[in-house]
Structure formats: C-alpha cells, structure tokens
mmCIF file of C-alpha atoms and ligand atoms in Angstrom:
data_model
loop_
_atom_site.group_PDB
_atom_site.id
_atom_site.type_symbol
_atom_site.label_atom_id
_atom_site.label_comp_id
_atom_site.label_asym_id
_atom_site.label_seq_id
_atom_site.Cartn_x
_atom_site.Cartn_y
_atom_site.Cartn_z
ATOM 1 C CA MET A 1 4.605 -15.277 23.663
ATOM 2 C CA LYS A 2 4.608 -15.276 20.105
ATOM 3 C CA LYS A 3 7.727 -14.970 18.392
ATOM 4 C CA LYS A 4 7.944 -13.204 15.300
ATOM 5 C CA ILE A 5 10.809 -11.982 12.341
ATOM 6 C CA ILE A 6 10.170 -8.669 11.518
ATOM 7 C CA SER A 7 13.443 -7.491 9.161
ATOM 8 C CA ILE A 8 13.351 -4.487 8.475
ATOM 9 C CA CYS A 9 14.338 -2.596 4.859
ATOM 10 C CA LYS A 10 14.742 1.750 6.214
ATOM 11 C CA GLY A 11 15.665 2.150 1.799
ATOM 12 C CA ASP A 12 16.750 6.024 0.888
ATOM 13 C CA GLY A 13 15.220 9.477 1.820
ATOM 14 C CA VAL A 14 12.603 9.534 4.371
ATOM 15 C CA GLY A 15 12.432 5.586 4.202
ATOM 16 C CA PRO A 16 14.363 5.112 7.671
ATOM 17 C CA GLU A 17 12.471 8.021 9.077
ATOM 18 C CA VAL A 18 9.357 6.981 8.123
ATOM 19 C CA VAL A 19 9.819 3.075 9.430
ATOM 20 C CA ASP A 20 12.064 4.224 12.662
ATOM 21 C CA GLU A 21 8.096 5.039 13.746
ATOM 22 C CA GLY A 22 6.242 1.928 12.729
ATOM 23 C CA ILE A 23 9.547 0.378 14.930
ATOM 24 C CA LYS A 24 7.863 2.193 17.457
ATOM 25 C CA ILE A 25 5.024 0.749 17.391
ATOM 26 C CA LEU A 26 5.911 -2.878 16.922
ATOM 27 C CA ASN A 27 7.722 -2.326 20.015
ATOM 28 C CA VAL A 28 4.594 -0.517 22.022
ATOM 29 C CA ILE A 29 2.399 -3.831 20.142
ATOM 30 C CA SER A 30 5.534 -5.875 22.105
ATOM 31 C CA ARG A 31 5.235 -4.197 24.965
ATOM 32 C CA TYR A 32 1.619 -4.932 26.063
ATOM 33 C CA ILE A 33 0.447 -7.933 23.821
ATOM 34 C CA ASP A 34 1.426 -11.062 23.517
ATOM 35 C CA PHE A 35 4.304 -10.541 20.902
ATOM 36 C CA GLU A 36 7.799 -10.543 20.578
ATOM 37 C CA PHE A 37 9.407 -8.813 17.828
ATOM 38 C CA GLU A 38 13.081 -10.095 16.701
ATOM 39 C CA PHE A 39 14.009 -7.320 14.102
ATOM 40 C CA LYS A 40 17.092 -7.780 11.471
ATOM 41 C CA GLU A 41 17.796 -6.018 8.604
ATOM 42 C CA ALA A 42 17.915 -6.037 5.366
ATOM 43 C CA PRO A 43 20.421 -3.429 3.826
ATOM 44 C CA ALA A 44 18.086 -2.646 -0.391
ATOM 45 C CA GLY A 45 17.663 0.582 -1.652
ATOM 46 C CA GLY A 46 20.197 3.473 -3.953
ATOM 47 C CA ALA A 47 22.545 3.791 -0.671
ATOM 48 C CA VAL A 48 23.352 -0.232 -0.996
ATOM 49 C CA TRP A 49 23.560 -0.053 -5.066
ATOM 50 C CA LYS A 50 26.729 2.385 -5.163
ATOM 51 C CA LYS A 51 28.006 0.567 -2.406
ATOM 52 C CA HIS A 52 27.617 -2.835 -3.621
ATOM 53 C CA GLY A 53 26.581 -2.411 -7.269
ATOM 54 C CA GLU A 54 23.733 -3.905 -6.147
ATOM 55 C CA SER A 55 20.747 -2.747 -4.519
ATOM 56 C CA LEU A 56 18.414 -6.180 -3.221
ATOM 57 C CA PRO A 57 22.177 -8.025 -1.977
ATOM 58 C CA GLU A 58 21.130 -12.357 -1.917
ATOM 59 C CA LYS A 59 21.461 -11.628 2.036
ATOM 60 C CA SER A 60 19.450 -9.263 2.160
ATOM 61 C CA LEU A 61 16.801 -11.061 0.182
ATOM 62 C CA GLU A 62 17.873 -14.476 2.443
ATOM 63 C CA ILE A 63 16.610 -12.730 5.596
ATOM 64 C CA ILE A 64 12.886 -11.782 4.456
ATOM 65 C CA LYS A 65 12.431 -14.752 3.009
ATOM 66 C CA ASN A 66 13.306 -16.909 6.354
ATOM 67 C CA SER A 67 11.143 -13.927 8.436
ATOM 68 C CA ASP A 68 7.424 -13.777 8.766
ATOM 69 C CA ALA A 69 6.642 -10.260 7.180
ATOM 70 C CA LEU A 70 8.912 -7.677 5.868
ATOM 71 C CA LEU A 71 8.843 -4.113 6.475
ATOM 72 C CA PHE A 72 10.106 -1.693 4.160
ATOM 73 C CA GLY A 73 10.354 2.407 3.972
ATOM 74 C CA ALA A 74 11.223 3.955 0.445
ATOM 75 C CA VAL A 75 13.886 3.892 -2.079
ATOM 76 C CA GLY A 76 14.896 6.083 -4.552
ATOM 77 C CA ILE A 77 18.255 8.753 -4.754
ATOM 78 C CA PRO A 78 18.122 11.140 -7.171
ATOM 79 C CA GLY A 79 21.173 11.309 -9.682
ATOM 80 C CA LEU A 80 21.280 7.170 -10.440
ATOM 81 C CA PRO A 81 20.827 5.698 -13.557
ATOM 82 C CA GLN A 82 17.233 5.515 -13.059
ATOM 83 C CA GLY A 83 15.565 1.918 -11.754
ATOM 84 C CA VAL A 84 18.855 1.534 -9.933
ATOM 85 C CA ALA A 85 17.328 1.307 -6.846
ATOM 86 C CA GLU A 86 13.735 0.584 -6.977
ATOM 87 C CA TYR A 87 14.505 -2.954 -8.663
ATOM 88 C CA ALA A 88 14.832 -3.543 -5.237
ATOM 89 C CA ILE A 89 11.082 -3.089 -5.084
ATOM 90 C CA LEU A 90 10.428 -5.536 -8.166
ATOM 91 C CA ARG A 91 12.900 -8.433 -7.206
ATOM 92 C CA ILE A 92 11.254 -8.919 -3.588
ATOM 93 C CA ARG A 93 7.559 -8.089 -5.238
ATOM 94 C CA HIS A 94 8.443 -11.539 -7.862
ATOM 95 C CA GLY A 95 11.098 -13.146 -6.047
ATOM 96 C CA LEU A 96 8.238 -13.702 -3.263
ATOM 97 C CA ASP A 97 5.662 -13.931 -5.186
ATOM 98 C CA LEU A 98 3.288 -11.028 -3.713
ATOM 99 C CA TYR A 99 0.968 -10.592 -7.043
ATOM 100 C CA VAL A 100 -1.437 -8.926 -4.295
ATOM 101 C CA ASN A 101 -0.678 -4.824 -3.744
ATOM 102 C CA LEU A 102 -3.489 -4.181 -1.086
ATOM 103 C CA ARG A 103 -3.901 -0.171 -1.060
ATOM 104 C CA PRO A 104 -7.477 0.576 1.651
ATOM 105 C CA VAL A 105 -8.124 4.501 1.153
ATOM 106 C CA LYS A 106 -9.887 6.314 4.181
ATOM 107 C CA LEU A 107 -10.539 9.413 5.049
ATOM 108 C CA TYR A 108 -10.524 10.118 8.192
ATOM 109 C CA ASP A 109 -13.129 12.055 9.986
ATOM 110 C CA ALA A 110 -10.674 14.008 11.065
ATOM 111 C CA LEU A 111 -9.036 14.707 7.837
ATOM 112 C CA ARG A 112 -12.006 16.062 6.455
ATOM 113 C CA ASP A 113 -9.906 19.921 6.511
ATOM 114 C CA ARG A 114 -7.671 17.855 4.730
ATOM 115 C CA CYS A 115 -9.706 16.165 1.804
ATOM 116 C CA PRO A 116 -9.062 18.341 -1.909
ATOM 117 C CA LEU A 117 -12.828 17.653 -2.871
ATOM 118 C CA LYS A 118 -16.409 19.672 -1.837
ATOM 119 C CA ASP A 119 -18.008 18.051 0.902
ATOM 120 C CA GLU A 120 -21.251 17.452 -2.186
ATOM 121 C CA TYR A 121 -18.280 15.313 -3.751
ATOM 122 C CA ILE A 122 -16.919 13.365 -0.867
ATOM 123 C CA GLY A 123 -20.399 12.621 -0.253
ATOM 124 C CA ASN A 124 -20.829 9.748 2.114
ATOM 125 C CA GLY A 125 -16.843 9.645 2.560
ATOM 126 C CA ILE A 126 -14.491 7.719 0.670
ATOM 127 C CA ASP A 127 -13.344 4.535 2.116
ATOM 128 C CA ILE A 128 -12.110 2.450 -0.835
ATOM 129 C CA THR A 129 -9.473 -0.760 -1.198
ATOM 130 C CA PHE A 130 -7.158 -0.961 -4.300
ATOM 131 C CA ILE A 131 -6.507 -4.140 -5.411
ATOM 132 C CA ARG A 132 -3.226 -4.148 -7.787
ATOM 133 C CA GLU A 133 -2.177 -7.214 -9.605
ATOM 134 C CA ASN A 134 1.253 -6.709 -8.587
ATOM 135 C CA THR A 135 3.641 -9.088 -10.529
ATOM 136 C CA GLU A 136 2.655 -9.208 -14.297
ATOM 137 C CA GLY A 137 1.321 -6.823 -16.646
ATOM 138 C CA LEU A 138 3.808 -3.645 -17.863
ATOM 139 C CA TYR A 139 6.235 -4.685 -14.994
ATOM 140 C CA ALA A 140 6.766 -8.560 -16.190
ATOM 141 C CA ASN A 141 10.107 -7.417 -16.219
ATOM 142 C CA ILE A 142 10.086 -8.170 -20.284
ATOM 143 C CA GLY A 143 11.529 -5.401 -22.577
ATOM 144 C CA GLY A 144 14.408 -3.988 -23.702
ATOM 145 C CA ILE A 145 16.325 -1.127 -25.996
ATOM 146 C CA LEU A 146 16.710 -1.953 -29.677
ATOM 147 C CA LYS A 147 19.751 0.498 -30.630
ATOM 148 C CA ASP A 148 18.880 3.120 -28.933
ATOM 149 C CA GLU A 149 16.004 3.569 -32.159
ATOM 150 C CA VAL A 150 13.259 1.531 -30.252
ATOM 151 C CA ALA A 151 12.532 0.594 -26.478
ATOM 152 C CA GLN A 152 9.452 -1.300 -25.140
ATOM 153 C CA ASN A 153 7.985 -3.355 -22.295
ATOM 154 C CA LEU A 154 5.860 -5.811 -22.509
ATOM 155 C CA MET A 155 2.139 -6.242 -21.503
ATOM 156 C CA ILE A 156 1.986 -9.668 -20.628
ATOM 157 C CA TYR A 157 -1.038 -11.057 -18.332
ATOM 158 C CA THR A 158 -1.665 -15.040 -18.347
ATOM 159 C CA ARG A 159 -4.527 -16.646 -17.402
ATOM 160 C CA HIS A 160 -3.041 -17.600 -14.128
ATOM 161 C CA GLY A 161 -2.075 -14.021 -13.118
ATOM 162 C CA CYS A 162 -5.490 -12.587 -13.477
ATOM 163 C CA GLU A 163 -7.787 -16.067 -12.075
ATOM 164 C CA ARG A 164 -5.365 -15.515 -9.168
ATOM 165 C CA ILE A 165 -5.996 -11.186 -8.440
ATOM 166 C CA ILE A 166 -9.722 -11.366 -9.441
ATOM 167 C CA LYS A 167 -10.640 -14.473 -7.168
ATOM 168 C CA TYR A 168 -9.169 -12.219 -4.376
ATOM 169 C CA ALA A 169 -10.287 -9.781 -4.930
ATOM 170 C CA PHE A 170 -13.868 -10.698 -4.660
ATOM 171 C CA GLU A 171 -12.705 -12.954 -1.238
ATOM 172 C CA TYR A 172 -12.044 -9.547 0.051
ATOM 173 C CA ALA A 173 -14.640 -7.606 -0.938
ATOM 174 C CA LYS A 174 -16.608 -10.466 0.721
ATOM 175 C CA ARG A 175 -14.395 -10.974 3.879
ATOM 176 C CA ASN A 176 -15.568 -6.812 3.864
ATOM 177 C CA ASN A 177 -18.974 -7.670 3.536
ATOM 178 C CA HIS A 178 -18.645 -4.910 0.279
ATOM 179 C CA THR A 179 -22.178 -4.902 -2.027
ATOM 180 C CA LYS A 180 -19.981 -3.872 -5.222
ATOM 181 C CA ILE A 181 -16.684 -4.657 -6.635
ATOM 182 C CA THR A 182 -15.173 -2.321 -10.135
ATOM 183 C CA SER A 183 -11.702 -3.620 -12.857
ATOM 184 C CA VAL A 184 -11.438 -0.977 -13.857
ATOM 185 C CA ASP A 185 -9.625 -2.071 -17.097
ATOM 186 C CA LYS A 186 -8.551 -0.779 -20.689
ATOM 187 C CA ALA A 187 -10.654 -3.118 -22.388
ATOM 188 C CA ASN A 188 -11.700 -0.219 -25.724
ATOM 189 C CA ILE A 189 -7.647 -1.303 -26.341
ATOM 190 C CA LEU A 190 -5.577 -3.318 -25.017
ATOM 191 C CA ILE A 191 -5.829 -7.115 -25.449
ATOM 192 C CA PRO A 192 -4.407 -7.714 -22.175
ATOM 193 C CA SER A 193 -7.428 -5.942 -20.111
ATOM 194 C CA GLN A 194 -9.767 -7.528 -22.969
ATOM 195 C CA MET A 195 -8.401 -11.125 -21.484
ATOM 196 C CA TRP A 196 -8.455 -9.292 -17.774
ATOM 197 C CA ARG A 197 -12.388 -8.402 -18.499
ATOM 198 C CA LYS A 198 -13.541 -12.032 -19.492
ATOM 199 C CA ILE A 199 -11.885 -13.813 -16.323
ATOM 200 C CA PHE A 200 -13.406 -10.716 -13.831
ATOM 201 C CA HIS A 201 -17.029 -11.781 -16.248
ATOM 202 C CA GLU A 202 -16.379 -15.579 -15.492
ATOM 203 C CA ILE A 203 -14.784 -15.621 -11.337
ATOM 204 C CA SER A 204 -18.113 -13.147 -10.923
ATOM 205 C CA GLN A 205 -20.421 -16.403 -11.522
ATOM 206 C CA GLU A 206 -19.598 -17.671 -8.315
ATOM 207 C CA TYR A 207 -20.403 -14.409 -6.432
ATOM 208 C CA PRO A 208 -24.212 -13.566 -7.788
ATOM 209 C CA ASP A 209 -24.943 -11.006 -4.477
ATOM 210 C CA ILE A 210 -21.477 -8.571 -5.535
ATOM 211 C CA GLN A 211 -22.610 -6.613 -7.393
ATOM 212 C CA LYS A 212 -19.983 -6.037 -10.223
ATOM 213 C CA GLU A 213 -19.125 -3.169 -13.031
ATOM 214 C CA ASP A 214 -15.948 -2.376 -15.375
ATOM 215 C CA VAL A 215 -15.078 1.031 -15.772
ATOM 216 C CA TYR A 216 -12.708 1.987 -18.172
ATOM 217 C CA VAL A 217 -8.875 3.573 -16.587
ATOM 218 C CA ASP A 218 -9.215 7.344 -17.884
ATOM 219 C CA ALA A 219 -13.265 7.556 -17.120
ATOM 220 C CA PHE A 220 -12.069 5.787 -13.794
ATOM 221 C CA CYS A 221 -9.646 8.567 -12.727
ATOM 222 C CA GLN A 222 -12.034 11.077 -13.054
ATOM 223 C CA TRP A 223 -15.280 8.966 -11.484
ATOM 224 C CA LEU A 224 -12.204 8.529 -8.937
ATOM 225 C CA ILE A 225 -13.040 12.457 -8.183
ATOM 226 C CA ARG A 226 -16.522 13.325 -9.106
ATOM 227 C CA LYS A 227 -17.823 10.472 -6.700
ATOM 228 C CA PRO A 228 -15.175 8.705 -4.672
ATOM 229 C CA TYR A 229 -18.192 7.951 -2.046
ATOM 230 C CA ALA A 230 -19.457 4.880 -5.064
ATOM 231 C CA TYR A 231 -16.447 2.987 -4.429
ATOM 232 C CA GLN A 232 -15.814 -0.020 -2.367
ATOM 233 C CA THR A 233 -13.161 -2.378 -3.588
ATOM 234 C CA VAL A 234 -11.791 -2.109 -6.350
ATOM 235 C CA VAL A 235 -9.623 -4.405 -8.627
ATOM 236 C CA THR A 236 -6.517 -3.581 -11.522
ATOM 237 C CA GLY A 237 -3.432 -4.742 -13.125
ATOM 238 C CA ASN A 238 -0.039 -3.136 -11.913
ATOM 239 C CA MET A 239 0.885 -0.019 -13.876
ATOM 240 C CA PHE A 240 -3.389 1.016 -13.736
ATOM 241 C CA GLY A 241 -3.149 0.176 -9.845
ATOM 242 C CA ASP A 242 0.253 2.238 -9.509
ATOM 243 C CA ILE A 243 -1.108 5.203 -11.020
ATOM 244 C CA ILE A 244 -4.605 5.604 -9.030
ATOM 245 C CA SER A 245 -3.713 4.581 -5.862
ATOM 246 C CA ASP A 246 -1.540 7.668 -5.865
ATOM 247 C CA GLU A 247 -4.376 9.779 -7.420
ATOM 248 C CA ALA A 248 -6.189 8.201 -4.368
ATOM 249 C CA ALA A 249 -3.749 8.944 -1.603
ATOM 250 C CA PHE A 250 -4.787 12.909 -2.112
ATOM 251 C CA LEU A 251 -8.200 12.736 -1.272
ATOM 252 C CA ILE A 252 -7.786 11.289 1.669
ATOM 253 C CA GLY A 253 -5.268 14.547 3.367
ATOM 254 C CA SER A 254 -2.018 13.301 0.994
ATOM 255 C CA LEU A 255 0.145 10.882 0.069
ATOM 256 C CA GLY A 256 2.149 10.148 3.084
ATOM 257 C CA MET A 257 -0.993 8.865 4.606
ATOM 258 C CA ALA A 258 -1.132 5.837 2.212
ATOM 259 C CA SER A 259 -0.727 2.564 3.136
ATOM 260 C CA SER A 260 -0.120 -0.949 1.709
ATOM 261 C CA GLY A 261 1.032 -4.388 1.736
ATOM 262 C CA ASN A 262 2.299 -6.615 -0.940
ATOM 263 C CA ILE A 263 0.877 -10.450 -0.536
ATOM 264 C CA ASN A 264 1.222 -13.789 -1.143
ATOM 265 C CA PRO A 265 -1.437 -14.512 1.236
ATOM 266 C CA GLY A 266 0.185 -17.374 4.075
ATOM 267 C CA LYS A 267 3.420 -16.296 2.663
ATOM 268 C CA VAL A 268 6.130 -14.578 4.227
ATOM 269 C CA SER A 269 4.360 -10.597 3.273
ATOM 270 C CA MET A 270 6.029 -7.310 2.407
ATOM 271 C CA TYR A 271 4.165 -2.978 3.998
ATOM 272 C CA GLU A 272 5.464 -0.012 2.806
ATOM 273 C CA PRO A 273 3.649 3.063 2.232
ATOM 274 C CA ILE A 274 2.830 3.812 -1.015
ATOM 275 C CA HIS A 275 4.753 7.091 -1.187
ATOM 276 C CA GLY A 276 8.735 6.903 -2.474
ATOM 277 C CA SER A 277 11.876 8.325 -0.427
ATOM 278 C CA ALA A 278 10.395 12.125 -1.182
ATOM 279 C CA PRO A 279 13.611 13.450 -1.002
ATOM 280 C CA ASP A 280 12.639 17.089 -1.071
ATOM 281 C CA ILE A 281 11.937 16.822 2.536
ATOM 282 C CA ALA A 282 14.358 13.820 3.825
ATOM 283 C CA GLY A 283 16.826 14.327 6.840
ATOM 284 C CA LYS A 284 14.142 17.134 7.883
ATOM 285 C CA ASN A 285 12.111 14.439 10.626
ATOM 286 C CA ILE A 286 9.015 16.308 9.148
ATOM 287 C CA ALA A 287 7.898 13.378 6.870
ATOM 288 C CA ASN A 288 4.531 11.544 7.578
ATOM 289 C CA PRO A 289 5.048 7.972 9.026
ATOM 290 C CA ILE A 290 1.458 7.383 9.127
ATOM 291 C CA GLY A 291 1.630 5.353 5.547
ATOM 292 C CA THR A 292 3.771 3.116 7.431
ATOM 293 C CA ILE A 293 2.272 2.795 10.366
ATOM 294 C CA LEU A 294 -1.254 1.902 8.751
ATOM 295 C CA SER A 295 0.830 -0.340 7.301
ATOM 296 C CA VAL A 296 1.578 -2.074 9.782
ATOM 297 C CA LYS A 297 -1.775 -2.040 11.219
ATOM 298 C CA LEU A 298 -1.969 -4.306 7.658
ATOM 299 C CA MET A 299 0.802 -6.432 8.359
ATOM 300 C CA MET A 300 -1.238 -7.066 11.628
ATOM 301 C CA GLN A 301 -4.038 -7.881 9.519
ATOM 302 C CA GLU A 302 -3.423 -9.720 6.867
ATOM 303 C CA SER A 303 0.000 -11.700 8.297
ATOM 304 C CA PHE A 304 -0.473 -12.017 11.698
ATOM 305 C CA ASN A 305 -4.801 -11.818 12.170
ATOM 306 C CA GLN A 306 -4.928 -9.364 14.351
ATOM 307 C CA PRO A 307 -7.773 -7.842 13.700
ATOM 308 C CA LYS A 308 -8.191 -6.039 17.432
ATOM 309 C CA ILE A 309 -4.363 -5.161 17.210
ATOM 310 C CA ALA A 310 -5.262 -2.989 13.159
ATOM 311 C CA ASN A 311 -8.270 -1.319 15.172
ATOM 312 C CA GLU A 312 -6.272 -0.109 17.755
ATOM 313 C CA ILE A 313 -4.128 0.857 15.750
ATOM 314 C CA GLU A 314 -6.285 2.533 13.378
ATOM 315 C CA ASN A 315 -7.729 4.330 16.368
ATOM 316 C CA ALA A 316 -4.807 5.948 18.100
ATOM 317 C CA ILE A 317 -4.010 7.625 14.647
ATOM 318 C CA GLU A 318 -7.808 8.701 13.914
ATOM 319 C CA GLU A 319 -7.414 9.929 18.022
ATOM 320 C CA THR A 320 -4.054 11.601 17.094
ATOM 321 C CA LEU A 321 -4.946 13.664 13.905
ATOM 322 C CA ILE A 322 -7.710 15.407 16.091
ATOM 323 C CA GLU A 323 -4.248 16.985 18.420
ATOM 324 C CA GLY A 324 -2.016 17.321 16.321
ATOM 325 C CA ARG A 325 -0.421 16.781 12.058
ATOM 326 C CA THR A 326 2.606 16.922 10.316
ATOM 327 C CA VAL A 327 3.054 19.294 7.984
ATOM 328 C CA ASP A 328 1.714 16.872 4.610
ATOM 329 C CA ILE A 329 -1.678 17.551 6.534
ATOM 330 C CA LYS A 330 -0.950 20.439 9.083
ATOM 331 C CA ASN A 331 -4.241 22.695 10.353
ATOM 332 C CA PRO A 332 -3.749 26.119 11.390
ATOM 333 C CA ASP A 333 -5.825 25.108 14.809
ATOM 334 C CA LEU A 334 -4.253 22.411 15.091
ATOM 335 C CA ASN A 335 0.098 21.378 16.500
ATOM 336 C CA THR A 336 2.513 20.734 13.947
ATOM 337 C CA LEU A 337 4.107 17.621 14.722
ATOM 338 C CA SER A 338 7.475 16.271 13.581
ATOM 339 C CA THR A 339 7.882 12.956 12.687
ATOM 340 C CA LYS A 340 9.023 11.417 15.634
ATOM 341 C CA GLU A 341 6.660 13.986 17.708
ATOM 342 C CA MET A 342 3.902 12.214 15.244
ATOM 343 C CA GLY A 343 5.024 8.606 16.081
ATOM 344 C CA ASN A 344 5.245 9.587 19.951
ATOM 345 C CA LEU A 345 1.321 10.935 20.054
ATOM 346 C CA ILE A 346 0.207 7.754 18.336
ATOM 347 C CA SER A 347 2.178 5.302 20.558
ATOM 348 C CA GLU A 348 1.134 6.909 23.296
ATOM 349 C CA LYS A 349 -2.058 6.718 22.567
ATOM 350 C CA LEU A 350 -1.273 3.111 21.634
ATOM 351 C CA LYS A 351 -0.591 1.964 25.098
ATOM 352 C CA ILE A 352 -3.684 3.331 26.228
ATOM 353 C CA ARG A 353 -6.017 1.263 24.342
ATOM 354 C CA LEU A 354 -4.294 -1.779 24.957
ATOM 355 C CA LYS A 355 -3.545 -1.435 28.301
ATOM 356 C CA LYS A 356 -7.416 -1.460 28.346
HETATM 357 P P1 NAD B 1 7.099 10.373 -3.980
HETATM 358 O O1 NAD B 1 6.419 9.505 -3.195
HETATM 359 O O2 NAD B 1 8.784 10.066 -2.925
HETATM 360 O O3 NAD B 1 7.321 12.078 -3.759
HETATM 361 C C1 NAD B 1 6.425 12.595 -3.827
HETATM 362 C C2 NAD B 1 5.650 13.695 -3.458
HETATM 363 O O4 NAD B 1 5.079 13.113 -2.011
HETATM 364 C C3 NAD B 1 6.972 15.147 -2.890
HETATM 365 O O5 NAD B 1 6.370 16.125 -2.213
HETATM 366 C C4 NAD B 1 6.655 14.214 -1.158
HETATM 367 O O6 NAD B 1 7.688 15.305 -0.341
HETATM 368 C C5 NAD B 1 5.787 13.708 -0.624
HETATM 369 N N1 NAD B 1 6.071 13.378 -0.248
HETATM 370 C C6 NAD B 1 6.097 11.645 0.354
HETATM 371 N N2 NAD B 1 5.911 10.973 0.998
HETATM 372 C C7 NAD B 1 5.114 11.804 2.117
HETATM 373 C C8 NAD B 1 5.251 12.069 3.537
HETATM 374 N N3 NAD B 1 5.370 10.655 3.868
HETATM 375 N N4 NAD B 1 4.733 12.704 4.391
HETATM 376 C C9 NAD B 1 5.293 14.349 3.723
HETATM 377 N N5 NAD B 1 4.730 13.975 2.780
HETATM 378 C C10 NAD B 1 5.462 13.141 1.365
HETATM 379 O O7 NAD B 1 7.970 10.501 -5.394
HETATM 380 P P2 NAD B 1 8.544 10.950 -6.470
HETATM 381 O O8 NAD B 1 9.101 12.443 -5.787
HETATM 382 O O9 NAD B 1 8.313 10.649 -7.597
HETATM 383 O O10 NAD B 1 10.193 9.998 -5.921
HETATM 384 C C11 NAD B 1 11.523 9.849 -5.246
HETATM 385 C C12 NAD B 1 11.724 8.218 -5.574
HETATM 386 O O11 NAD B 1 11.199 7.862 -4.797
HETATM 387 C C13 NAD B 1 12.557 8.227 -6.941
HETATM 388 O O12 NAD B 1 13.613 7.658 -6.974
HETATM 389 C C14 NAD B 1 10.747 6.964 -7.239
HETATM 390 O O13 NAD B 1 11.173 6.413 -7.996
HETATM 391 C C15 NAD B 1 11.165 6.311 -5.592
HETATM 392 N N6 NAD B 1 9.732 5.661 -5.106
HETATM 393 C C16 NAD B 1 10.124 4.417 -4.769
HETATM 394 C C17 NAD B 1 8.967 4.049 -3.837
HETATM 395 C C18 NAD B 1 9.351 3.537 -2.650
HETATM 396 O O14 NAD B 1 9.842 2.885 -2.405
HETATM 397 N N7 NAD B 1 7.834 2.344 -2.483
HETATM 398 C C19 NAD B 1 7.216 4.371 -4.199
HETATM 399 C C20 NAD B 1 7.254 5.624 -5.111
HETATM 400 C C21 NAD B 1 8.526 6.042 -5.635
HETATM 401 C C1 IPM B 2 4.996 1.896 -6.148
HETATM 402 C C2 IPM B 2 6.533 2.407 -6.402
HETATM 403 C C3 IPM B 2 6.705 1.307 -7.437
HETATM 404 C C4 IPM B 2 6.232 0.821 -8.216
HETATM 405 C C5 IPM B 2 8.276 1.499 -8.184
HETATM 406 C C6 IPM B 2 9.019 2.622 -7.428
HETATM 407 C C7 IPM B 2 8.696 0.402 -7.992
HETATM 408 O O1 IPM B 2 5.927 3.417 -7.761
HETATM 409 O O2 IPM B 2 5.102 1.231 -5.160
HETATM 410 O O3 IPM B 2 4.073 3.052 -5.975
HETATM 411 O O4 IPM B 2 6.645 0.866 -9.461
HETATM 412 O O5 IPM B 2 5.214 -0.122 -7.930
HETATM 413 MN MN1 MN B 3 4.148 4.669 -6.862
#
C-alpha cells in the first residue's frame, strides 16, 4: 500500500465546492488502487486572512511542506484589500520554489460544441501545454509605491530562472513526443525577454530534433485563436503565461475546464484549477469541477508517477461529457449537472474503469 499525505487547501468562493469533488476522485483511486491517501487541511485565503490577519498561516505552510502534494481550490473575496488573499498562492509558489506552472489545454471531442471557434480554426484539434515560469518576472514581489505618486513592480529574470524553466519545457516536449516548441516573449521591447530569448536559443541547441519558434506575446494572442492546432509545447514568462492561459481555457469550453500543476520536479508540488474563486457563482453548486479533477490527474501523472490512473481520470471525464454538463458548458440536448452531480458521475465512470 502506497501511503501519501495530501494537504488540502479549499480557499474561498467556489474553492471548497470544486475541491470536494477532487477529493471524491482521490477516494475512488484509493478504493480501487494500491494507494492510501491521508488528507490534511491547510487553511488559506481571504476568510483565513479576515480571522488571523494573514492568508497563509505558518502552520498551513508547514502542513503543506510535510505533505506529498497539495490540492488547492481558489482564493479571493470581493471587498478585501487587493492581494491579501491571493498572496497565499505566491507564498506557496515561492516558499516551495515551484518554478514550473504546467497548464495543459486540450479540447475534448465531446466539447467541440462549446468551442467558440469555427471549424476551420479548430483544424485538427487543440492540445497545447503551456509551461509558465512561476517564480520570477513581475511576480518576483519586488516593488512598491512612493508617496502615492509612483508605483512599480520590477520585472526581473535571472539566467538560472530562465534556464531551468526552458530546460524543463524542452524535456517536457521530448517526453511527450512533441515536434515543436514555441517560446512567447516580448523581446522587441523588454530586456528580460531579450535574455530569455537568447537562453531559449542556447538551450535549443541541445534538442536538434525539436523545431523551435519565437513569437511576440501580442501576436501570439491572435495566433492562439487563429491556428490553435499549430501549437504543442508553449513556454513563456510568468505574467504572459497567466494571461494567455485564461484565453486558451475558453477555447476548450470554459475557464472551469483548465487545470494546472505548480511543480518543482521531485519535490512537494501544488495542483489547482487555473480559475479563481468565482464569487458570481459561489455557493450555488453550479461551478464546473473538471479543472480541479484534471488537476488531480496531473498530480497522479507528475507527482506520483501514475500515468495509467491519470489516463483513466481523463477517459472518465470524456465519457461523462457525452452525458451531462455543468451550466458553463451546457448543451440543450444533455442533462445539466450540478457541481456535485458532475463529480459523482465522473467518480462512477472512474470506478468502473479502475475495477477492470
Ligand atoms: P474567476 O476565475 O474567479 O472567474 C472568472 C469567470 O469565470 C467568472 O464568470 C466565473 O464564474 C467563471 N468561472 C470560474 N471558475 C469557474 C468554474 N469552475 N465553473 C464555471 N465558471 C467558472 O476570476 P475573477 O472573477 O477575475 O476573480 C475572482 C477572485 O479570484 C479574485 O479575488 C481573484 O484575485 C481571484 N483569483 C484567484 C485565483 C486562484 O486562487 N488561483 C486565480 C484567479 C483569480
Ligand atoms: C493564477 C492566478 C494567480 C496568478 C493570482 C491569483 C495570484 O491568476 O493562478 O492564474 O496571477 O498567478
Ligand atoms: Mn490567472
């Protein structure tokens, strides 16, 4: 029996609703496969800030550090001072040095009806892995405000920071038999991007079999909806990766469909949907839990080396999407499911697959 401690941070808004469905999936895995999960709550976010004056208490960080992986929901409550809740995420990313933000975006056949693009732009499908640098750039947390007159954040990149994320991206492309890698930057104006691009080309020499290309971020936002089928691995900086991945998420049907892993290979990593606390739909049992369930899939794949379980989770999701949908991806010919119903149906499908 493989025992794994999973720290759980539900957070605010829809966070607890979607994480509960992720836990359901972990429970199915432990019932049918040789895995035993122990869950440890690590409270964080806006509600925690209101109570304790900090959004990630030291105790929670300790629980996370002593676990095998973290499943995270979302944080943020309208009306709180900007950033106090969200800061919890940055503290985890920096505190655990989670320099990779892996954000796969794949359009399932069953969801072609929800893709906002015409067929000619979908082409032979959308299956892109965004690899976002996750500790540097504008997120390095260096900056401040001077007498309410001048505000700044420093966009800082180090050679070490660029090298490790770009190497990870090439290795990811190689591991997944990708033939092409795209680097997205703003080297025509930003100095950190110029260094990034230089390092991208240096490292690319070690991978002669992978075709490489550079694209400026503004044009990329256009190419992404004009020929999404043309991209495989896309590596980019922190801020650009944040923005592009939300745009990409809607191409596969909804922001609620997109998953992520905040990873330091071989170390404690954090898995979370890419969406936020969605205050507009919180507490209604209508949020789409698939982004979170796909984050559990990434956990199995990247932290626990269980590609077969990961595949079965994805298969169970695809099968479910033919039968029912949450409101954000609804189809008039299919049942509309609540958050919990969607989690239950995927669990049922997964049980059958894992029993075989
Ligand atoms: P959001 O991602 O919460 O929501 C944007 C839109 O997408 C909303 O209409 C929402 O209803 C919809 N949506 C999001 N998740 C969904 C789901 N699972 N199912 C169906 N629809 C879904 O972004 P926002 O409204 O800009 O931000 C709300 C709060 O979340 C803010 O405080 C923000 O800072 C925070 N935030 C947190 C995270 C995180 O915790 N990782 C990420 C992004 C934003
Ligand atoms: C994300 C979020 C976070 C980010 C915020 C909430 C700190 O938008 O995970 O995409 O900007 O990285
Ligand atoms: Mn974001």
